[in-house]
PDB file of C-alpha atoms in Angstrom:
ATOM      1  CA  MET A   4      61.406 120.106  65.297  1.00 41.00           C
ATOM      2  CA  SER A   5      59.151 117.203  64.424  1.00 44.00           C
ATOM      3  CA  THR A   6      57.571 114.634  66.663  1.00 41.00           C
ATOM      4  CA  THR A   7      57.210 111.010  65.411  1.00 40.00           C
ATOM      5  CA  ILE A   8      54.875 108.574  67.046  1.00 36.00           C
ATOM      6  CA  SER A   9      56.149 105.040  67.202  1.00 37.00           C
ATOM      7  CA  PRO A  10      54.585 102.817  64.597  1.00 38.00           C
ATOM      8  CA  VAL A  11      52.017 100.113  65.314  1.00 37.00           C
ATOM      9  CA  ARG A  12      52.762  97.381  62.969  1.00 36.00           C
ATOM     10  CA  GLY A  13      49.804  95.911  61.164  1.00 37.00           C
ATOM     11  CA  GLY A  14      51.625  92.925  59.701  1.00 36.00           C
ATOM     12  CA  THR A  15      54.672  92.124  57.516  1.00 35.00           C
ATOM     13  CA  GLY A  16      55.173  94.659  54.892  1.00 40.00           C
ATOM     14  CA  SER A  17      52.001  96.591  55.803  1.00 45.00           C
ATOM     15  CA  TRP A  18      52.035 100.438  56.149  1.00 45.00           C
ATOM     16  CA  GLU A  19      48.804 100.959  58.126  1.00 50.00           C
ATOM     17  CA  GLY A  20      50.912 101.455  61.230  1.00 54.00           C
ATOM     18  CA  CYS A  21      53.720 103.495  59.886  1.00 62.00           C
ATOM     19  CA  PRO A  22      55.105 106.429  61.995  1.00 63.00           C
ATOM     20  CA  ARG A  23      53.224 109.825  61.748  1.00 65.00           C
ATOM     21  CA  ALA A  24      55.281 113.124  61.380  1.00 62.00           C
ATOM     22  CA  LEU A  25      53.943 115.768  63.589  1.00 61.00           C
ATOM     23  CA  ASP A  26      55.502 119.149  63.781  1.00 66.00           C
ATOM     24  CA  GLY A  27      52.408 121.207  64.626  1.00 67.00           C
ATOM     25  CA  LEU A  28      52.818 124.331  66.703  1.00 73.00           C
ATOM     26  CA  ILE A  29      51.019 122.662  69.585  1.00 77.00           C
ATOM     27  CA  SER A  30      51.593 118.987  68.820  1.00 76.00           C
ATOM     28  CA  VAL A  31      53.612 118.120  71.874  1.00 79.00           C
ATOM     29  CA  TYR A  32      51.191 119.769  74.232  1.00 83.00           C
ATOM     30  CA  GLU A  33      48.174 118.298  72.596  1.00 86.00           C
ATOM     31  CA  ARG A  34      49.487 114.741  72.682  1.00 87.00           C
ATOM     32  CA  GLU A  35      50.184 115.075  76.436  1.00 89.00           C
ATOM     33  CA  LEU A  36      46.556 116.369  77.020  1.00 92.00           C
ATOM     34  CA  LEU A  37      45.041 113.696  74.782  1.00 92.00           C
ATOM     35  CA  GLU A  38      46.835 110.919  76.567  1.00 92.00           C
ATOM     36  CA  ASP A  39      45.859 112.312  79.885  1.00 94.00           C
ATOM     37  CA  ILE A  40      42.167 112.490  78.821  1.00 94.00           C
ATOM     38  CA  ALA A  41      42.377 108.911  77.272  1.00 94.00           C
ATOM     39  CA  HIS A  42      43.551 107.449  80.672  1.00 94.00           C
ATOM     40  CA  ARG A  43      40.461 109.008  82.283  1.00 95.00           C
ATOM     41  CA  LEU A  44      37.863 107.869  79.947  1.00 95.00           C
ATOM     42  CA  PRO A  45      35.451 105.180  81.279  1.00 94.00           C
ATOM     43  CA  SER A  46      35.979 101.729  79.935  1.00 93.00           C
ATOM     44  CA  PHE A  47      32.750 101.602  77.904  1.00 95.00           C
ATOM     45  CA  VAL A  48      33.900 104.469  75.690  1.00 95.00           C
ATOM     46  CA  LEU A  49      35.553 102.903  72.671  1.00 96.00           C
ATOM     47  CA  PRO A  50      37.496 104.409  69.728  1.00 95.00           C
ATOM     48  CA  ASP A  51      34.585 103.982  67.239  1.00 96.00           C
ATOM     49  CA  HIS A  52      32.427 106.011  69.560  1.00 97.00           C
ATOM     50  CA  LEU A  53      34.755 108.788  69.355  1.00 96.00           C
ATOM     51  CA  THR A  54      35.060 108.569  65.581  1.00 96.00           C
ATOM     52  CA  VAL A  55      31.314 108.878  65.517  1.00 97.00           C
ATOM     53  CA  LEU A  56      31.412 111.834  67.893  1.00 97.00           C
ATOM     54  CA  GLY A  57      33.977 113.549  65.650  1.00 97.00           C
ATOM     55  CA  VAL A  58      31.676 113.394  62.451  1.00 97.00           C
ATOM     56  CA  PHE A  59      28.672 114.343  64.528  1.00 98.00           C
ATOM     57  CA  GLY A  60      30.533 117.242  65.878  1.00 98.00           C
ATOM     58  CA  THR A  61      31.202 118.495  62.346  1.00 98.00           C
ATOM     59  CA  ALA A  62      27.683 118.067  61.248  1.00 98.00           C
ATOM     60  CA  LEU A  63      26.616 120.017  64.369  1.00 98.00           C
ATOM     61  CA  ALA A  64      29.086 122.691  63.379  1.00 98.00           C
ATOM     62  CA  ALA A  65      27.713 122.893  59.885  1.00 98.00           C
ATOM     63  CA  ALA A  66      24.238 123.114  61.142  1.00 98.00           C
ATOM     64  CA  GLY A  67      25.113 126.021  63.432  1.00 98.00           C
ATOM     65  CA  LEU A  68      27.020 127.702  60.655  1.00 98.00           C
ATOM     66  CA  ILE A  69      24.043 127.548  58.194  1.00 98.00           C
ATOM     67  CA  ALA A  70      21.537 128.587  61.059  1.00 98.00           C
ATOM     68  CA  SER A  71      23.661 131.685  61.699  1.00 96.00           C
ATOM     69  CA  HIS A  72      21.701 133.127  58.918  1.00 96.00           C
ATOM     70  CA  VAL A  73      18.820 133.437  61.427  1.00 96.00           C
ATOM     71  CA  THR A  74      20.961 134.767  64.465  1.00 95.00           C
ATOM     72  CA  PRO A  75      24.668 134.878  65.077  1.00 95.00           C
ATOM     73  CA  LEU A  76      23.896 133.031  68.378  1.00 96.00           C
ATOM     74  CA  PHE A  77      24.045 129.790  66.355  1.00 98.00           C
ATOM     75  CA  LEU A  78      27.682 130.433  65.943  1.00 97.00           C
ATOM     76  CA  TRP A  79      28.144 129.232  69.581  1.00 98.00           C
ATOM     77  CA  LEU A  80      26.618 125.987  68.532  1.00 98.00           C
ATOM     78  CA  ALA A  81      28.980 125.763  65.577  1.00 98.00           C
ATOM     79  CA  LEU A  82      31.947 126.324  67.982  1.00 98.00           C
ATOM     80  CA  PHE A  83      30.780 123.577  70.314  1.00 98.00           C
ATOM     81  CA  GLY A  84      30.443 121.325  67.349  1.00 98.00           C
ATOM     82  CA  LEU A  85      33.907 122.080  66.186  1.00 97.00           C
ATOM     83  CA  PHE A  86      35.217 121.220  69.777  1.00 97.00           C
ATOM     84  CA  LEU A  87      33.327 117.937  69.614  1.00 97.00           C
ATOM     85  CA  ASN A  88      35.051 117.112  66.350  1.00 97.00           C
ATOM     86  CA  TRP A  89      38.430 117.869  67.900  1.00 95.00           C
ATOM     87  CA  VAL A  90      37.670 115.492  70.842  1.00 95.00           C
ATOM     88  CA  GLY A  91      36.355 112.608  68.608  1.00 95.00           C
ATOM     89  CA  ASP A  92      38.907 112.993  65.783  1.00 92.00           C
ATOM     90  CA  SER A  93      42.073 113.384  68.068  1.00 91.00           C
ATOM     91  CA  LEU A  94      41.101 110.973  70.815  1.00 94.00           C
ATOM     92  CA  ASP A  95      39.953 107.963  68.859  1.00 92.00           C
ATOM     93  CA  GLY A  96      43.505 106.809  67.838  1.00 90.00           C
ATOM     94  CA  THR A  97      45.059 107.964  71.132  1.00 91.00           C
ATOM     95  CA  LEU A  98      42.588 105.897  73.031  1.00 95.00           C
ATOM     96  CA  ALA A  99      43.393 102.822  70.994  1.00 93.00           C
ATOM     97  CA  ARG A 100      47.081 103.198  71.530  1.00 91.00           C
ATOM     98  CA  VAL A 101      46.723 103.838  75.278  1.00 93.00           C
ATOM     99  CA  ARG A 102      44.585 100.620  75.764  1.00 93.00           C
ATOM    100  CA  ARG A 103      46.664  98.800  73.281  1.00 92.00           C
ATOM    101  CA  ILE A 104      43.470  97.739  71.183  1.00 92.00           C
ATOM    102  CA  GLU A 105      44.928  99.215  67.952  1.00 90.00           C
ATOM    103  CA  ARG A 106      43.318  97.831  64.723  1.00 90.00           C
ATOM    104  CA  PRO A 107      45.799  99.308  62.116  1.00 86.00           C
ATOM    105  CA  ARG A 108      43.932  98.519  58.923  1.00 89.00           C
ATOM    106  CA  TYR A 109      40.359  98.991  60.150  1.00 93.00           C
ATOM    107  CA  GLY A 110      41.249 102.091  62.124  1.00 89.00           C
ATOM    108  CA  PHE A 111      43.206 103.707  59.300  1.00 88.00           C
ATOM    109  CA  PHE A 112      40.385 103.053  56.824  1.00 92.00           C
ATOM    110  CA  VAL A 113      37.508 104.367  59.144  1.00 94.00           C
ATOM    111  CA  ASP A 114      39.623 107.264  60.451  1.00 91.00           C
ATOM    112  CA  HIS A 115      40.538 108.765  57.050  1.00 90.00           C
ATOM    113  CA  VAL A 116      37.204 108.150  55.503  1.00 94.00           C
ATOM    114  CA  SER A 117      35.481 109.965  58.510  1.00 95.00           C
ATOM    115  CA  ASP A 118      38.084 112.739  58.260  1.00 93.00           C
ATOM    116  CA  VAL A 119      37.063 113.302  54.516  1.00 93.00           C
ATOM    117  CA  ALA A 120      33.421 113.337  55.559  1.00 95.00           C
ATOM    118  CA  SER A 121      34.010 115.821  58.314  1.00 96.00           C
ATOM    119  CA  GLN A 122      35.915 118.223  55.991  1.00 94.00           C
ATOM    120  CA  PHE A 123      33.126 118.137  53.322  1.00 95.00           C
ATOM    121  CA  LEU A 124      30.613 118.897  56.091  1.00 97.00           C
ATOM    122  CA  LEU A 125      32.518 121.720  57.478  1.00 96.00           C
ATOM    123  CA  VAL A 126      33.235 123.259  54.156  1.00 96.00           C
ATOM    124  CA  LEU A 127      29.530 122.960  53.239  1.00 96.00           C
ATOM    125  CA  GLY A 128      28.532 124.662  56.419  1.00 97.00           C
ATOM    126  CA  LEU A 129      31.052 127.461  55.860  1.00 97.00           C
ATOM    127  CA  GLY A 130      30.039 128.022  52.237  1.00 96.00           C
ATOM    128  CA  LEU A 131      26.370 128.073  53.094  1.00 97.00           C
ATOM    129  CA  SER A 132      26.835 130.434  56.056  1.00 96.00           C
ATOM    130  CA  PRO A 133      26.881 134.129  55.940  1.00 96.00           C
ATOM    131  CA  LEU A 134      30.560 134.188  56.908  1.00 96.00           C
ATOM    132  CA  MET A 135      32.159 132.832  53.796  1.00 96.00           C
ATOM    133  CA  ARG A 136      31.542 132.646  50.060  1.00 96.00           C
ATOM    134  CA  PHE A 137      30.843 129.261  48.764  1.00 97.00           C
ATOM    135  CA  ASP A 138      33.376 129.498  45.826  1.00 96.00           C
ATOM    136  CA  ILE A 139      36.188 130.357  48.352  1.00 96.00           C
ATOM    137  CA  ALA A 140      35.160 127.681  50.801  1.00 96.00           C
ATOM    138  CA  THR A 141      35.385 125.200  47.880  1.00 96.00           C
ATOM    139  CA  LEU A 142      38.925 126.456  47.066  1.00 96.00           C
ATOM    140  CA  ALA A 143      39.878 125.884  50.668  1.00 94.00           C
ATOM    141  CA  LEU A 144      38.563 122.337  50.410  1.00 94.00           C
ATOM    142  CA  LEU A 145      40.562 121.853  47.160  1.00 95.00           C
ATOM    143  CA  GLY A 146      43.635 122.777  48.984  1.00 94.00           C
ATOM    144  CA  TYR A 147      42.905 120.350  51.799  1.00 92.00           C
ATOM    145  CA  MET A 148      42.260 117.561  49.130  1.00 93.00           C
ATOM    146  CA  ALA A 149      45.587 118.393  47.441  1.00 93.00           C
ATOM    147  CA  LEU A 150      47.387 117.862  50.728  1.00 91.00           C
ATOM    148  CA  SER A 151      45.542 114.721  51.496  1.00 91.00           C
ATOM    149  CA  VAL A 152      46.496 113.246  48.025  1.00 92.00           C
ATOM    150  CA  TYR A 153      50.100 114.189  48.588  1.00 92.00           C
ATOM    151  CA  THR A 154      49.999 112.720  52.124  1.00 89.00           C
ATOM    152  CA  TYR A 155      48.603 109.333  50.948  1.00 89.00           C
ATOM    153  CA  VAL A 156      51.135 109.196  47.927  1.00 90.00           C
ATOM    154  CA  LYS A 157      53.998 109.979  50.255  1.00 87.00           C
ATOM    155  CA  LEU A 158      52.828 107.344  52.757  1.00 87.00           C
ATOM    156  CA  HIS A 159      52.852 104.680  50.000  1.00 85.00           C
ATOM    157  CA  VAL A 160      56.352 105.702  48.971  1.00 85.00           C
ATOM    158  CA  THR A 161      58.201 106.666  52.068  1.00 81.00           C
ATOM    159  CA  ARG A 162      56.196 104.818  54.839  1.00 80.00           C
ATOM    160  CA  THR A 163      55.653 108.014  56.804  1.00 80.00           C
ATOM    161  CA  MET A 164      52.268 109.649  57.379  1.00 80.00           C
ATOM    162  CA  GLN A 165      52.556 113.421  56.995  1.00 79.00           C
ATOM    163  CA  ILE A 166      50.063 114.828  59.523  1.00 80.00           C
ATOM    164  CA  THR A 167      51.223 118.481  59.531  1.00 79.00           C
ATOM    165  CA  TYR A 168      52.896 120.828  57.102  1.00 81.00           C
ATOM    166  CA  PHE A 169      55.274 123.514  58.124  1.00 79.00           C
ATOM    167  CA  GLY A 170      53.883 123.609  61.757  1.00 79.00           C
ATOM    168  CA  VAL A 171      50.131 123.692  60.644  1.00 84.00           C
ATOM    169  CA  GLY A 172      47.884 120.575  61.093  1.00 84.00           C
ATOM    170  CA  PRO A 173      44.150 119.866  61.702  1.00 87.00           C
ATOM    171  CA  THR A 174      44.259 121.285  65.249  1.00 89.00           C
ATOM    172  CA  GLU A 175      45.815 124.475  64.264  1.00 89.00           C
ATOM    173  CA  VAL A 176      43.252 124.959  61.610  1.00 91.00           C
ATOM    174  CA  ARG A 177      40.461 124.162  64.056  1.00 93.00           C
ATOM    175  CA  ILE A 178      41.919 126.845  66.459  1.00 93.00           C
ATOM    176  CA  LEU A 179      41.887 129.338  63.582  1.00 93.00           C
ATOM    177  CA  ILE A 180      38.323 128.683  62.565  1.00 95.00           C
ATOM    178  CA  GLY A 181      37.207 128.586  66.236  1.00 96.00           C
ATOM    179  CA  SER A 182      38.759 131.928  66.874  1.00 95.00           C
ATOM    180  CA  GLY A 183      36.972 133.371  63.752  1.00 95.00           C
ATOM    181  CA  LEU A 184      33.749 132.027  65.045  1.00 97.00           C
ATOM    182  CA  ILE A 185      34.159 133.740  68.429  1.00 96.00           C
ATOM    183  CA  LEU A 186      34.877 137.093  66.755  1.00 95.00           C
ATOM    184  CA  ALA A 187      31.900 136.633  64.471  1.00 95.00           C
ATOM    185  CA  ALA A 188      29.637 135.698  67.319  1.00 95.00           C
ATOM    186  CA  LEU A 189      30.718 138.831  69.180  1.00 95.00           C
ATOM    187  CA  ALA A 190      30.763 141.373  66.427  1.00 91.00           C
ATOM    188  CA  GLU A 191      29.826 141.699  62.817  1.00 88.00           C
ATOM    189  CA  LEU A 192      33.034 141.173  60.739  1.00 87.00           C
ATOM    190  CA  PRO A 193      33.992 143.796  58.145  1.00 87.00           C
ATOM    191  CA  ARG A 194      34.001 143.059  54.452  1.00 89.00           C
ATOM    192  CA  VAL A 195      36.363 144.671  51.848  1.00 90.00           C
ATOM    193  CA  THR A 196      35.921 145.173  48.153  1.00 86.00           C
ATOM    194  CA  THR A 197      38.634 143.633  46.002  1.00 87.00           C
ATOM    195  CA  PRO A 198      39.048 142.862  42.390  1.00 88.00           C
ATOM    196  CA  ILE A 199      37.566 139.463  42.930  1.00 88.00           C
ATOM    197  CA  GLY A 200      34.473 140.802  44.837  1.00 89.00           C
ATOM    198  CA  ARG A 201      33.692 141.611  48.455  1.00 91.00           C
ATOM    199  CA  LEU A 202      35.704 139.466  50.897  1.00 94.00           C
ATOM    200  CA  SER A 203      35.052 138.748  54.632  1.00 94.00           C
ATOM    201  CA  LEU A 204      37.646 137.754  57.099  1.00 93.00           C
ATOM    202  CA  PHE A 205      36.882 134.096  56.626  1.00 95.00           C
ATOM    203  CA  ASP A 206      37.223 134.519  52.672  1.00 96.00           C
ATOM    204  CA  ALA A 207      40.700 136.087  53.190  1.00 94.00           C
ATOM    205  CA  VAL A 208      41.755 133.274  55.591  1.00 94.00           C
ATOM    206  CA  GLY A 209      40.285 130.692  53.244  1.00 95.00           C
ATOM    207  CA  LEU A 210      42.319 132.050  50.303  1.00 96.00           C
ATOM    208  CA  LEU A 211      45.526 132.074  52.441  1.00 95.00           C
ATOM    209  CA  LEU A 212      44.891 128.622  53.455  1.00 93.00           C
ATOM    210  CA  PHE A 213      44.355 127.566  49.895  1.00 95.00           C
ATOM    211  CA  ILE A 214      47.666 129.175  48.816  1.00 95.00           C
ATOM    212  CA  PHE A 215      49.518 127.714  51.863  1.00 93.00           C
ATOM    213  CA  ALA A 216      48.209 124.128  51.030  1.00 93.00           C
ATOM    214  CA  ILE A 217      49.222 124.334  47.417  1.00 95.00           C
ATOM    215  CA  SER A 218      52.577 125.923  48.166  1.00 94.00           C
ATOM    216  CA  SER A 219      53.255 123.354  51.056  1.00 92.00           C
ATOM    217  CA  ALA A 220      52.493 120.332  48.653  1.00 92.00           C
ATOM    218  CA  ALA A 221      54.753 121.813  45.892  1.00 94.00           C
ATOM    219  CA  LEU A 222      57.630 122.453  48.222  1.00 93.00           C
ATOM    220  CA  MET A 223      57.355 119.124  49.862  1.00 90.00           C
ATOM    221  CA  PHE A 224      57.150 117.530  46.543  1.00 93.00           C
ATOM    222  CA  VAL A 225      60.433 119.220  45.427  1.00 94.00           C
ATOM    223  CA  ARG A 226      62.264 118.261  48.644  1.00 91.00           C
ATOM    224  CA  ASP A 227      60.981 114.731  48.849  1.00 90.00           C
ATOM    225  CA  ALA A 228      61.616 114.140  45.125  1.00 91.00           C
ATOM    226  CA  ARG A 229      65.298 115.216  45.536  1.00 91.00           C
ATOM    227  CA  GLN A 230      65.797 112.889  48.413  1.00 88.00           C
ATOM    228  CA  LEU A 231      64.167 109.961  46.481  1.00 87.00           C
ATOM    229  CA  ALA A 232      66.276 110.646  43.388  1.00 87.00           C
ATOM    230  CA  LEU A 233      69.448 110.108  45.444  1.00 87.00           C
ATOM    231  CA  ILE A 234      68.103 106.902  46.982  1.00 84.00           C
ATOM    232  CA  ASP A 235      66.632 105.517  43.796  1.00 80.00           C
ATOM    233  CA  PRO A 236      68.842 106.877  40.914  1.00 81.00           C
ATOM    234  CA  ALA A 237      68.246 106.255  37.322  1.00 78.00           C
ATOM    235  CA  ARG A 238      69.277 102.812  35.997  1.00 76.00           C
ATOM    236  CA  HIS A 239      70.320 101.797  32.487  1.00 72.00           C
ATOM    237  CA  GLY A 240      69.432  98.363  31.495  1.00 68.00           C
ATOM    238  CA  VAL A 241      69.609  97.117  35.014  1.00 68.00           C
ATOM    239  CA  PRO A 242      66.422  95.962  36.700  1.00 65.00           C
ATOM    240  CA  ALA A 243      65.495  98.063  39.800  1.00 62.00           C
ATOM    241  CA  GLU A 244      65.136  96.507  43.159  1.00 62.00           C
ATOM    242  CA  VAL A 245      61.600  97.082  44.465  1.00 54.00           C
ATOM    243  CA  SER A 246      61.748  98.830  47.655  1.00 58.00           C
ATOM    244  CA  MET A 247      60.184 101.503  49.872  1.00 57.00           C
ATOM    245  CA  ILE A 248      61.991 103.977  52.038  1.00 55.00           C
ATOM    246  CA  ASP A 249      61.306 106.053  55.119  1.00 52.00           C
ATOM    247  CA  ILE A 250      62.731 109.583  55.186  1.00 52.00           C
ATOM    248  CA  SER A 251      62.549 111.043  58.569  1.00 54.00           C
ATOM    249  CA  SER A 252      64.054 114.026  60.107  1.00 50.00           C
ATOM    250  CA  GLY A 253      65.978 113.857  63.476  1.00 46.00           C
ATOM    251  CA  ASN A 254      65.657 116.417  66.346  1.00 44.00           C
ATOM    252  CA  ASP A 255      68.804 118.029  65.154  1.00 45.00           C
ATOM    253  CA  GLY A 256      67.370 118.528  61.692  1.00 44.00           C
ATOM    254  CA  SER A 257      69.463 115.752  60.073  1.00 48.00           C
ATOM    255  CA  GLU A 258      67.681 113.393  57.838  1.00 51.00           C
ATOM    256  CA  ALA A 259      67.693 109.542  57.999  1.00 51.00           C
ATOM    257  CA  VAL A 260      66.728 107.019  55.340  1.00 49.00           C
ATOM    258  CA  HIS A 261      65.594 103.562  56.179  1.00 51.00           C
ATOM    259  CA  GLY A 262      64.886 100.919  53.553  1.00 50.00           C
ATOM    260  CA  PHE A 263      61.866  98.688  53.439  1.00 46.00           C
ATOM    261  CA  ASN A 264      62.273  95.860  50.790  1.00 46.00           C
ATOM    262  CA  ALA A 265      58.941  94.787  49.240  1.00 43.00           C
TER     263      ALA A 265
END
């Protein structure tokens, strides 16, 4: 079941405030928690502050991961940084909506550029840590970037921001990484020898995430392409009407299509 957040329009014909498709395993509970926290934040805390906190948290996590070469105790610092990243990255937009101070174009631009910076920092930290091979960390980043590209292309065509894929989104990935950090901080993780070299638990999960990301993008492409082909059929010698459409799924699993004329 998907959860769609109501759009915040940034102007006629703009897509900066389009609805976001959220069907993560904990999306509903996370949204309620974030809104509750946003209502309790002091007035001097602004969305930009939280965005900076999110990037700072990832930098702190990367530093802790790299420093874990010295002692595994630094993994607790990495875990704290990951938590700060969740707070900042998840709360900035929520706070803006709760206070009705949305800046659709500016917010979209800053939020997604900072997200990319955070992902690069996190992957760099993991790849340079003793927990994960750098080549596999890079593959995981490649999978993330593939999903990001698909998300932005779909946003342009369907006016829907796809945040999660098959129940997995940024928060679920953070929980997965955080759980691994706790295990690694408490005990030495085993490594296994495979045809592609020795792999740790983080390596195995990284490979699975890469496969999941590429498979998700491919499956979503096939599904969305079929729907778009029905809405925008081939024409022979007839000019096509320029329009964008929104494909959304209802709570009963049915699909609705809405047109946006350009």
